[in-house]
Every structure is written in structure tokens, then in C-alpha cells.
Coordinates of C-alpha atoms in Angstrom, one line a residue:
M1 CA 0.0 0.0 0.0
A2 CA 2.8 2.4 0.9
R3 CA 4.5 1.6 -2.4
T4 CA 1.2 2.1 -4.3
R5 CA 0.7 5.5 -2.6
A6 CA 4.2 6.5 -3.3
M7 CA 3.7 5.6 -7.0
N8 CA 0.5 7.5 -7.1
R9 CA 2.1 10.5 -5.6
A10 CA 5.0 10.2 -8.1
G11 CA 2.5 9.8 -10.9
G12 CA 0.5 12.8 -9.7
S13 CA 3.7 14.7 -9.4
A14 CA 4.7 13.7 -12.9
R15 CA 1.3 14.7 -14.3
R16 CA 1.5 18.0 -12.6
T17 CA 5.0 18.5 -14.0
G18 CA 3.7 17.6 -17.4
Q19 CA 0.8 20.1 -17.0
R20 CA 3.3 22.8 -16.0
K21 CA 5.3 22.0 -19.1
A22 CA 2.2 22.2 -21.3
V23 CA 1.3 25.6 -20.1
A24 CA 4.9 26.9 -19.8
R25 CA 5.1 30.6 -20.6
I26 CA 6.1 31.3 -24.2
S27 CA 8.5 34.2 -24.9
R28 CA 7.1 37.1 -26.8
V29 CA 10.5 38.0 -28.2
R30 CA 12.1 34.7 -29.0
K31 CA 10.5 31.9 -31.1
P32 CA 10.8 28.4 -29.6
E33 CA 12.9 26.2 -31.9
E34 CA 10.3 23.5 -32.1
M35 CA 7.6 26.0 -33.4
S36 CA 7.1 27.6 -36.8
L37 CA 6.5 31.3 -36.9
E38 CA 2.8 30.8 -37.3
Q39 CA 2.5 28.3 -34.4
W40 CA 4.4 30.7 -32.2
Q41 CA 2.2 33.6 -33.0
I42 CA -1.0 31.5 -32.5
A43 CA 0.3 30.2 -29.1
L44 CA 1.1 33.8 -28.0
R45 CA -2.5 34.8 -28.7
R46 CA -3.9 31.8 -26.8
Q47 CA -1.5 32.5 -23.9
F48 CA -2.6 36.2 -23.8
A49 CA -6.3 35.2 -24.0
Q50 CA -6.1 33.0 -20.9
K51 CA -5.4 36.1 -18.7
Q52 CA -8.1 38.4 -20.1
N53 CA -11.3 39.4 -18.3
Y54 CA -13.4 40.2 -21.4
R55 CA -17.1 40.5 -21.3
V56 CA -19.3 38.8 -23.9
T57 CA -22.8 39.2 -25.2
N58 CA -24.5 36.7 -27.5
L59 CA -26.0 38.6 -30.4
G60 CA -27.7 35.5 -31.8
T61 CA -29.9 32.7 -30.6
E62 CA -27.6 29.7 -30.6
P63 CA -25.5 29.1 -27.5
I64 CA -22.2 28.1 -29.3
F65 CA -22.3 28.8 -33.0
S66 CA -23.4 32.4 -33.0
E67 CA -22.3 36.0 -33.2
F68 CA -21.0 37.5 -30.0
M69 CA -19.9 41.0 -28.9
V70 CA -16.6 40.7 -27.0
T71 CA -15.8 43.8 -24.9
N72 CA -12.5 44.8 -23.3
P73 CA -13.5 46.6 -20.1
V74 CA -10.1 48.2 -19.8
T75 CA -10.0 49.9 -23.3
A76 CA -13.8 49.8 -23.9
G77 CA -13.1 48.2 -27.3
E78 CA -15.9 46.1 -28.7
Y79 CA -15.4 43.4 -31.3
R80 CA -17.9 41.3 -33.2
V81 CA -16.9 37.6 -33.1
A82 CA -18.6 34.9 -35.2
I83 CA -18.0 31.3 -34.1
R84 CA -18.3 28.6 -36.8
G85 CA -15.9 26.0 -35.4
Q86 CA -12.5 25.5 -33.7
G87 CA -10.3 25.3 -36.8
L88 CA -8.0 28.2 -37.8
G89 CA -9.9 30.4 -40.3
D90 CA -13.3 29.1 -39.4
N91 CA -14.2 32.1 -37.2
Y92 CA -14.3 35.8 -37.7
C93 CA -13.4 38.8 -35.5
S94 CA -13.8 42.5 -36.4
C95 CA -10.5 43.5 -34.6
P96 CA -7.6 44.9 -36.6
D97 CA -5.2 42.1 -35.6
F98 CA -7.5 39.4 -37.1
A99 CA -7.8 41.3 -40.4
V100 CA -4.1 41.4 -41.0
N101 CA -2.2 38.6 -39.1
T102 CA -3.1 35.9 -41.7
L103 CA -3.3 33.3 -38.8
G104 CA -7.0 32.8 -38.9
T105 CA -7.5 33.6 -35.2
C106 CA -6.9 36.3 -32.6
K107 CA -6.9 36.8 -28.8
H108 CA -10.7 37.5 -28.8
I109 CA -11.5 34.4 -30.7
E110 CA -9.2 32.3 -28.5
W111 CA -10.7 33.8 -25.4
L112 CA -14.2 33.1 -26.5
L113 CA -13.5 29.5 -27.6
G114 CA -12.0 28.8 -24.2
R115 CA -15.1 30.2 -22.5
L116 CA -17.4 28.2 -24.8
R117 CA -15.5 25.0 -24.1
R118 CA -16.2 25.4 -20.4
R119 CA -20.0 25.4 -21.0
R120 CA -21.9 22.2 -20.8
G121 CA -21.6 20.4 -24.1
G122 CA -19.4 23.1 -25.5
T123 CA -16.3 21.0 -26.1
K124 CA -18.3 18.3 -27.9
A125 CA -20.2 20.8 -30.0
L126 CA -17.1 22.5 -31.2
A127 CA -15.4 19.2 -32.0
E128 CA -18.5 18.0 -34.0
G129 CA -18.5 21.3 -36.0
F130 CA -21.0 23.8 -37.1
R131 CA -24.0 22.3 -38.9
P132 CA -26.8 24.9 -39.1
A133 CA -30.0 24.5 -41.2
Y134 CA -29.0 27.5 -43.3
S135 CA -26.2 27.7 -45.8
E136 CA -23.6 30.5 -46.0
V137 CA -20.9 32.1 -48.1
Y138 CA -18.2 33.5 -45.9
L139 CA -14.6 34.7 -46.2
R140 CA -12.0 32.4 -44.7
Y141 CA -9.1 34.4 -43.3
G142 CA -5.5 33.1 -43.3
A143 CA -2.3 33.3 -45.3
R144 CA -4.5 33.5 -48.4
H145 CA -8.1 34.7 -48.1
A146 CA -10.7 32.4 -49.7
V147 CA -14.5 32.7 -50.3
I148 CA -16.2 29.6 -48.9
F149 CA -19.6 28.0 -49.6
R150 CA -20.9 25.8 -46.8
S151 CA -24.2 24.0 -47.3
G152 CA -26.6 23.7 -44.3
T153 CA -28.4 20.6 -43.2
E154 CA -31.5 21.8 -45.1
C155 CA -29.7 22.9 -48.2
P156 CA -31.7 21.7 -51.3
G157 CA -29.9 19.6 -53.8
V158 CA -30.5 22.1 -56.5
L159 CA -28.5 24.7 -54.6
R160 CA -25.6 22.3 -54.2
E161 CA -25.7 21.7 -57.9
L162 CA -25.7 25.4 -58.6
A163 CA -22.8 26.0 -56.2
A164 CA -20.8 23.2 -57.9
G165 CA -20.5 25.5 -61.0
Y166 CA -18.9 28.3 -58.9
F167 CA -17.0 26.6 -56.1
D168 CA -14.6 23.7 -56.1
D169 CA -14.9 20.4 -54.2
S170 CA -13.5 22.1 -51.1
G171 CA -16.1 24.8 -51.2
I172 CA -13.6 27.5 -52.4
L173 CA -14.8 30.0 -54.9
L174 CA -13.2 29.4 -58.3
D175 CA -11.3 32.2 -60.1
R176 CA -14.0 32.4 -62.7
G177 CA -16.6 32.5 -60.0
Y178 CA -15.7 36.0 -58.9
K179 CA -17.0 37.7 -62.0
R180 CA -20.2 35.7 -62.0
F181 CA -20.8 35.8 -58.3
D182 CA -23.8 38.2 -58.6
T183 CA -25.5 35.7 -60.9
F184 CA -24.9 32.9 -58.4
L185 CA -26.3 34.9 -55.5
R186 CA -29.4 36.0 -57.5
R187 CA -30.2 32.4 -58.6
A188 CA -29.5 31.0 -55.1
T189 CA -31.7 33.5 -53.5
A190 CA -34.6 32.7 -55.8
L191 CA -34.5 29.1 -54.5
G192 CA -36.1 30.3 -51.2
H193 CA -33.4 28.6 -49.0
D194 CA -31.8 30.6 -46.2
L195 CA -28.4 31.5 -47.7
R196 CA -26.3 34.0 -45.8
C197 CA -23.5 36.0 -47.4
Y198 CA -21.6 38.5 -45.2
D199 CA -20.4 42.0 -45.8
D200 CA -16.7 41.3 -45.6
T201 CA -17.2 38.5 -48.2
L202 CA -19.0 40.8 -50.6
D203 CA -16.3 43.5 -50.1
F204 CA -13.5 41.1 -50.8
I205 CA -15.2 39.8 -54.0
A206 CA -15.8 43.3 -55.2
E207 CA -12.1 44.1 -54.6
V208 CA -10.9 41.1 -56.6
R209 CA -13.3 41.9 -59.5
D210 CA -12.2 45.6 -59.6
R211 CA -8.6 44.7 -59.6
T212 CA -9.1 42.2 -62.4
D213 CA -11.1 44.7 -64.4
L214 CA -8.6 47.4 -64.0
S215 CA -5.8 45.1 -65.1
K216 CA -7.7 44.2 -68.3
R217 CA -8.4 47.9 -69.1
L218 CA -4.8 48.8 -68.6
D219 CA -3.7 45.9 -70.9
K220 CA -6.1 47.2 -73.6
A221 CA -5.1 50.9 -73.2
F222 CA -1.3 50.2 -72.9
P223 CA -0.8 47.1 -75.0
A224 CA 2.9 47.8 -75.5
G225 CA 3.6 48.7 -71.8
I226 CA 5.7 51.7 -71.4
E227 CA 6.1 52.1 -75.2
S228 CA 2.3 52.4 -75.7
P229 CA 1.1 55.5 -77.7
A230 CA -1.3 56.4 -74.8
F231 CA 1.6 57.9 -72.9
K232 CA 2.1 60.6 -75.6
N233 CA -1.0 62.6 -74.5
L234 CA -1.2 61.6 -70.9
L235 CA 0.6 64.7 -69.6
K236 CA 1.7 68.1 -70.9
V237 CA 5.3 66.8 -70.8
A238 CA 7.1 63.6 -71.9
L239 CA 8.0 61.0 -69.3
Y240 CA 11.2 59.2 -69.2
P241 CA 10.9 55.4 -69.6
Y242 CA 11.5 54.6 -65.9
Q243 CA 8.8 57.2 -65.0
R244 CA 6.3 55.6 -67.4
E245 CA 7.1 52.3 -65.8
G246 CA 6.6 53.7 -62.3
A247 CA 3.3 55.4 -63.3
L248 CA 1.9 52.3 -65.0
F249 CA 3.0 50.1 -62.0
A250 CA 1.2 52.4 -59.5
A251 CA -1.9 52.5 -61.6
R252 CA -2.0 48.7 -62.0
A253 CA -1.2 48.0 -58.3
G254 CA -3.9 50.3 -57.1
R255 CA -2.0 50.8 -53.8
S256 CA 1.7 51.1 -54.2
L257 CA 5.0 52.4 -52.9
I258 CA 7.4 54.4 -55.1
A259 CA 10.8 54.7 -53.5
D260 CA 13.0 56.3 -56.1
D261 CA 16.0 58.5 -55.1
M262 CA 15.5 62.2 -54.8
G263 CA 15.4 64.1 -58.1
L264 CA 14.1 61.2 -60.2
G265 CA 10.6 62.5 -60.4
K266 CA 8.4 60.7 -58.0
T267 CA 5.9 63.6 -58.1
I268 CA 5.3 63.3 -61.8
Q269 CA 5.0 59.6 -61.6
A270 CA 2.3 59.9 -59.0
I271 CA 0.5 62.6 -61.1
A272 CA 0.8 60.4 -64.2
A273 CA -0.7 57.4 -62.3
C274 CA -3.6 59.5 -61.2
E275 CA -4.2 60.6 -64.8
I276 CA -4.2 57.0 -65.9
L277 CA -6.7 56.1 -63.2
A278 CA -8.9 59.1 -64.2
K279 CA -9.0 57.7 -67.8
M280 CA -9.4 54.1 -66.8
V281 CA -11.9 54.1 -63.8
G282 CA -13.0 57.8 -63.7
I283 CA -11.5 58.9 -60.4
E284 CA -12.3 62.5 -59.5
R285 CA -10.9 63.2 -56.0
V286 CA -7.2 62.9 -55.1
L287 CA -5.8 63.9 -51.7
I288 CA -2.1 64.8 -51.4
V289 CA -0.6 64.7 -48.0
C290 CA 2.9 66.3 -47.8
P291 CA 5.1 68.5 -45.6
T292 CA 4.0 72.1 -45.3
S293 CA 6.9 73.4 -47.3
L294 CA 6.0 71.3 -50.4
K295 CA 2.3 72.1 -50.7
Y296 CA 2.7 74.9 -53.2
Q297 CA 5.4 73.0 -55.1
W298 CA 2.8 70.2 -55.6
S299 CA 0.2 72.8 -56.8
Q300 CA 2.7 74.2 -59.3
E301 CA 3.7 70.9 -60.7
I302 CA 0.1 69.7 -61.1
E303 CA -0.6 72.9 -63.1
K304 CA 2.6 72.3 -65.1
F305 CA 2.0 68.6 -65.9
C306 CA -1.8 68.2 -66.3
D307 CA -5.1 70.1 -66.8
H308 CA -6.8 69.0 -63.6
S309 CA -7.5 71.6 -60.8
A310 CA -5.7 71.6 -57.5
T311 CA -6.6 73.3 -54.2
V312 CA -4.1 74.0 -51.4
V313 CA -6.1 73.5 -48.1
E314 CA -4.9 75.9 -45.4
G315 CA -6.0 78.4 -42.8
L316 CA -8.2 77.9 -39.7
L317 CA -10.5 74.9 -39.4
A318 CA -13.6 76.7 -40.8
K319 CA -11.7 77.9 -43.8
R320 CA -10.3 74.4 -44.4
A321 CA -13.7 72.9 -44.2
G322 CA -14.9 75.3 -47.0
L323 CA -11.9 74.4 -49.1
Y324 CA -12.6 70.6 -48.8
A325 CA -16.2 71.4 -50.1
Q326 CA -14.9 73.1 -53.2
D327 CA -14.9 71.3 -56.5
S328 CA -11.3 70.4 -57.4
F329 CA -9.6 67.2 -58.6
Y330 CA -6.5 67.5 -56.3
K331 CA -6.6 68.7 -52.7
I332 CA -3.2 69.3 -51.0
I333 CA -2.8 69.3 -47.2
N334 CA 0.1 68.9 -44.7
Y335 CA 0.6 66.1 -42.3
D336 CA -0.1 68.2 -39.2
V337 CA -3.8 68.9 -40.0
V338 CA -4.9 65.3 -40.8
H339 CA -5.9 64.6 -37.2
R340 CA -8.1 67.7 -37.0
D341 CA -9.5 67.3 -40.5
L342 CA -10.4 63.6 -40.4
D343 CA -14.2 64.2 -40.5
A344 CA -13.9 66.8 -43.4
I345 CA -11.7 64.5 -45.4
R346 CA -14.0 61.5 -44.9
A347 CA -17.0 63.7 -46.0
W348 CA -15.1 64.6 -49.1
G349 CA -14.2 61.0 -49.8
P350 CA -10.9 60.9 -51.6
E351 CA -10.5 58.0 -54.1
V352 CA -6.7 58.3 -54.2
I353 CA -4.4 59.3 -51.4
I354 CA -0.8 60.3 -52.2
L355 CA 1.6 60.4 -49.3
D356 CA 4.8 62.4 -50.1
E357 CA 7.8 62.1 -47.9
A358 CA 6.2 59.0 -46.3
Q359 CA 9.0 58.6 -43.8
R360 CA 6.9 61.0 -41.8
I361 CA 4.8 58.1 -40.7
K362 CA 7.7 55.7 -40.0
N363 CA 7.0 55.7 -36.3
W364 CA 3.7 54.0 -36.0
K365 CA 3.2 55.1 -32.4
T366 CA 2.8 58.8 -33.2
R367 CA -0.5 60.5 -33.5
R368 CA 0.5 61.6 -37.0
A369 CA 1.0 58.0 -38.2
Q370 CA -2.1 56.7 -36.5
S371 CA -4.2 59.5 -38.0
I372 CA -2.9 58.9 -41.5
K373 CA -3.8 55.2 -41.2
R374 CA -7.4 56.2 -40.4
L375 CA -7.8 57.7 -43.8
D376 CA -9.6 55.5 -46.3
S377 CA -9.3 55.4 -50.0
K378 CA -9.5 52.7 -52.7
Y379 CA -6.2 53.7 -54.2
A380 CA -3.0 55.0 -52.6
I381 CA 0.5 56.0 -53.8
V382 CA 3.2 56.4 -51.2
L383 CA 6.4 58.3 -52.1
T384 CA 9.7 58.3 -50.2
G385 CA 13.3 58.8 -51.2
T386 CA 14.7 58.3 -47.7
P387 CA 16.3 54.9 -47.0
L388 CA 15.5 53.2 -43.7
E389 CA 18.0 54.1 -41.0
N390 CA 16.9 52.6 -37.7
R391 CA 14.5 49.7 -37.3
L392 CA 12.6 47.3 -39.6
E393 CA 9.3 48.4 -38.0
E394 CA 9.7 51.7 -39.8
L395 CA 9.3 49.9 -43.1
H396 CA 6.3 48.0 -41.6
S397 CA 4.7 51.3 -40.6
I398 CA 4.9 52.8 -44.1
V399 CA 3.9 49.6 -45.9
E400 CA 0.9 49.2 -43.5
F401 CA -0.7 52.2 -45.1
V402 CA -0.1 50.8 -48.6
D403 CA -1.4 47.3 -47.8
R404 CA -2.1 46.2 -44.3
F405 CA -2.0 42.6 -45.4
R406 CA 1.4 42.8 -47.1
L407 CA 3.7 42.4 -44.1

């Protein structure tokens, strides 16, 4: 008996030791050798989630597979979380980290999954997976975003047959399906079955279609690339070959970074790209953000290179508000007023934003950088001739404005 108790104590001690190893703290600054980068980052979010005291409200009717509002009582941040399963990419969170980390999860999702597993039947339900009566089309987040069709338990066979023409065997929207997605949605809706398609999914599909359409238009208008005749009448002056290449690259990319050395004509490349976009997709509102000393230089060069109007926005707040309301193609402001003018800029609704001397936002912690990143536009051109000098995060801060998914 004594031997048995000793073995039990030893076994209990070993189990407790194993448990301690299983929950050993993971370093935030050094990746464990046995983990991939993605595994490390996912583990960090799960570790952080265990210590949080979030609050949750169920926005739906189902206890597990539903939409929830997760609130951080410290920051008062509120995030909508949709739970569909326990796999990476199955769920959705409206927080910025989930949108950009390409991991398919975040601390809010991990916290909520942990809470749901502690409910009666929660672990079993999550393991069995989400099987609602309704069908859905949703966006799966991860290293590569994908549009997914998932049939519900009451999905009619005719809808499954219809979906087979747009989605592959794994339920992923085919490349040809993006262009024809509106037809699929219209025909599916007419079947009377409850099919749910979410806003982020529709936005992603529209973005892919617009990018494809722009590329086709550019191929048609500039069939010979930088040697195409369309460049002859694009601006009032001729462009050098490398400038034509930069302008065409920026127009095709939609959101881009031009990092030529000083004196090579980044300004004229940005203006040329805007002129291309005006001809191809009809843009009418371009916001230029630059240092105060360069505002009138931009105005002069716009007048010199093209026929579109430009307004330098300056003065007190009331005057600036009036200048935003004026009808002009280009509006030119300095970095320091962005924070105060956010509402007026949003009301004007720029379609293209040009950031000149973009190293001004290299420190992502500053109010200036954070205000710039709150600006919204479909197209963006970021200009800088200053090499990085200090930390890699400076590059990340600049590229984040161009494309928050890129890094």
C-alpha cells in the first residue's frame, strides 16, 4: 500500500509537472525552436487570451455557434466575433489584428473559444463542428483569403448543384466565379433557401473583381507597356521610360510604394498614375498629404503637368472645411492637419491618397501616423526617397498604409 501510494504520488507529481510544461510561458521576443513562426504567434495569442477578463454578449440565438460581442473593459473596445468551429480560419473577428495577421485567429476568438468549451456540451459541439440549417458564403481568413460556400443541413440539392458551378470540391470560390458571383447569388436567393452572405465577403469579392477589371483595361489601353502610344497625350510633358514604368506600375497595383531616389521625379510619376486612373476608372478626388513646405510645389507641378485643378487646403478649421467642399480634382494638405480634419476628409471621400515624404509616418506610435492610417481610399500612392536608417518596424509602418496585409 505504501508503495502504491508512493507511486500514485509520483504519478501525480509527474502529471502536474507535465501540465506545467504544457502551459509553460512562451516568450514574446524569442521563437521556440520547435515551433514555426505561425505556431508561435498563435500560441502567444492563446496565452494572452487566458489572462483576459473580457465580457461577452451573445448577439444570436444559438449558445455556441453564434455571433458575439466581446468587450474589453479596460479599453472599452468592442469586437464582433462569429464562431463557426474551432479550426483556424473558421471564425471571424472584427478586430484589426484578425484582419491582418493571416493566422485565422486572434486573442478575442481564442478567449471566446476557451469560454465556450467550459460550457456544458461546448467542447463536444465545437469538436463536431457547425451544422446549421441555413447555408452560407463567408470569407476564410488566413495566409490566403478564400471565399467559402458551406451548405446547411436543409440545403436543397438544386443549390448544391448550382454551387458546384462556382465553387470547387472544397467549397472554395473558383477564379471564374468572382466575375459571375452576382449571378450565383441571385439564382441561389430565388430558391427560397436561407443562404447567408456576409459584408466582408462581398467587399472582398468586389475588390478582386475591380482589380481584375482594372488590369484588363490597362492591358487594352497600354498594349505595349511603357512604349504604348497612350503615354504621348497623358501629360503636358514627356515622361522618361522609368517614369512611365513607375506610373503604370502604380496605376495597375492600385495601392503602391514608389521609393526612387531624390530628383528622379516621384511627383510626376504619381500625377501620371492619377491621370491613368482618371481615364481608366474615372477617379475625381485625389488627396495629397505632404510636408507644409511642399504644398505649393505640388500645386505648381500639377498645373505644369496636367489640366486638372488643385486646391491647397490651409487656414483655420472653418476655412479648411470650406476648401474641402470646393470642387477640385486634387486637394493638397500637410501632415499636421490630418488629425483635426479627419471628418472633413471623410466627408469629401478621396478616391486616391498620395503620401509624399512618407517617412513622416515611419514611427507607428505617433498621432500623425495613426491619423494617416485612419484615412480611407480605394487607391494609394506612397512616395519616399529616404532609406530606412533605424528599425525594420519603420518599413512596416509605411507599408501598412499601402497594404495592411502585405507584411
